[in-house]
Amino acid sequence: MRAARTLAGGFPDISKMTVARQAHWQRWLTAAAIVVVLAAIGRAFAGGQIEWAYVGRFLAAKVILEGIANTMVMAVLAMALGIVLGVVVAIMRLSSNPVLTSVAAGYTWLFRGTPLILQLLLWFNLALVFPTIGIPGLWSARAVDVMTPFLSALLGLGLNQGAYTSEVMRAGMLSVDAGQYEAAHAIGMGRLRALHRIILPQAMRVVIPPLGNEFIGMVKATSLASVIQYPEVLHNAENIYYANSRVIELLIVAGFWYLLVVSILTPLQMLLERRFARGALQIAR
Amino acid sequence: MTRPIVAIRSVSKTFGEFQALKRVSLDVREGEVLCLIGASGSGKTTLLRCINQLTSADSGGIWLDGELLGLREQGGRLHRLTPQQIARQRLKTGMVFQRFNLFPHMTALENITEGPVQVQRREREDARAEAMELLRRVGLAAKADAYPAQLSGGQQQRVAIARALAMKPMLMLFDEPTSALDPELVGEVLSVMKELARSGMTMMVVTHEVGFAREVADTVVYMDHGAIVESGPAADVLGAPREARTRSFLSAVI
């Protein structure tokens, strides 16, 4: 069958022809430009005053590994605290009780409105305000003993995270159709059971991408706890370079570990997203 | 036809400036199928929502099975019931929504067992067996493990009917159950509702399907601007309406 055949109305028959590949010369051009820029940056670093041998030596040093472990422990615990607080505060914020609504709004206002580093320093220095803390008649202790770097960092990071997470959770709950609340009420569910069984599982779908963002932010925010002596990876890296003056090398080591952790978190987030997309991704009948 | 299962007495409701219900009174008897017809904004959906307390009336009262809904009389004054008491009263009614409102993260079977297991604390195995029986009844036994997104609108609405029936309500409320459906899917939902009516279920149906009302309803109520204009046996209201407003509405929809 020849391509020159004509169809009704004198139009040529193009049904058997193939579409020629487009020449993407712009793509090649931009790629080449980027290679040149990267090569220039690479050359600058190769010739710069960085002792790569030190980077290699400290990359898996015991103190650095302990530091990244502490970073992860703090990030996970503070995020867990933040999510629990965030869910509770979001539910309070959306309740019809004006007392709960204002308490929730006040909490968000206070902890979102002051710098995180300031909050960390306040918790760590709580002993200056309350020398002893406790429950009258039951238990009491000196605040300096209780407010360890670990607990100060956990409270500072967790309470701050809760304020942000509550807004993420509130957005997720608002994204669920009002008909879902009505259907839950119609089968006799109260507000809390409807939230637990019907609304929150659907809100999770919307909430996981921003929460993933928040968790990545949290991993890096733990570095602020270095100012209150919590032995996370940046704090430990600093301690090493105070001794050996290899500042840039140890910062590169710390940076490498942050990047590695964040790279591992991204596929984990995708797994979670798939878990909560139940019922939403199957369209085929 | 025996005692009224629903007694609506002088119920009014306003939304801001808009008066949705004006001193509406109505009886529904056990086993009766009552269709509410009327233009949108005439108050028929609001009346239905007052019965399962998704909306609360401003004044007047609704008695279901002899029990005043949402309120308690004590010392000559009315007190609102707690959310828990309202939830308990809702169990006597089943609601089917215009837009189905199935739970999208649960399969058809899980949608049906959710209420019996979580609210009524029934044994999971018993609830599953009964849910399968209900799915067979609405012709969807093969779709037990399908998610709502995998079902057509008509299938979703049939699952929603089964979900409401699973709570063993004494009264079924239907809020325009076929209005969101493609025309070719309306029939399958109506035939499930007809079967339900034949089985003796008391039903209140807000609908635009005059053919369904004519065939199935014992009573047809025509509402306009928040008030009942005309009510009576389906043949009378639909066949020989007394009121001019009913006549002009019917000639517009048929």
Short mmCIF file of C-alpha atoms in Angstrom, two decimals, chain B residues 18 20 36-46 176 206-208 210 221-227 229 245-246 248-250 252-253:
data_model
loop_
_atom_site.label_atom_id
_atom_site.label_comp_id
_atom_site.label_asym_id
_atom_site.label_seq_id
_atom_site.Cartn_x
_atom_site.Cartn_y
_atom_site.Cartn_z
CA PHE B 18 -34.33 32.43 54.62
CA ALA B 20 -36.82 27.01 55.17
CA LEU B 36 -41.92 14.59 49.44
CA ILE B 37 -41.97 16.52 46.19
CA GLY B 38 -41.48 20.17 45.40
CA ALA B 39 -39.08 22.64 43.82
CA SER B 40 -35.58 23.05 45.22
CA GLY B 41 -35.64 25.38 48.21
CA SER B 42 -39.13 24.26 49.17
CA GLY B 43 -37.90 22.80 52.48
CA LYS B 44 -38.31 19.09 51.81
CA THR B 45 -34.62 18.23 52.38
CA THR B 46 -34.50 20.42 55.51
CA GLU B 176 -32.97 12.80 46.48
CA VAL B 206 -37.45 13.34 48.89
CA THR B 207 -37.56 12.84 45.14
CA HIS B 208 -38.12 14.31 41.73
CA VAL B 210 -42.83 11.37 39.95
CA VAL B 221 -46.64 15.54 50.07
CA TYR B 222 -46.14 18.60 47.88
CA MET B 223 -44.13 21.39 49.54
CA ASP B 224 -43.56 24.96 48.40
CA HIS B 225 -41.72 27.82 50.17
CA GLY B 226 -41.29 25.87 53.39
CA ALA B 227 -44.91 24.79 53.79
CA VAL B 229 -49.32 22.78 50.09
CA ARG B 245 -49.54 25.35 42.72
CA THR B 246 -49.37 21.54 42.78
CA SER B 248 -48.29 23.89 37.87
CA PHE B 249 -45.38 22.06 39.58
CA LEU B 250 -46.48 18.70 38.23
CA ALA B 252 -43.43 21.43 34.88
CA VAL B 253 -41.72 18.18 35.98
#
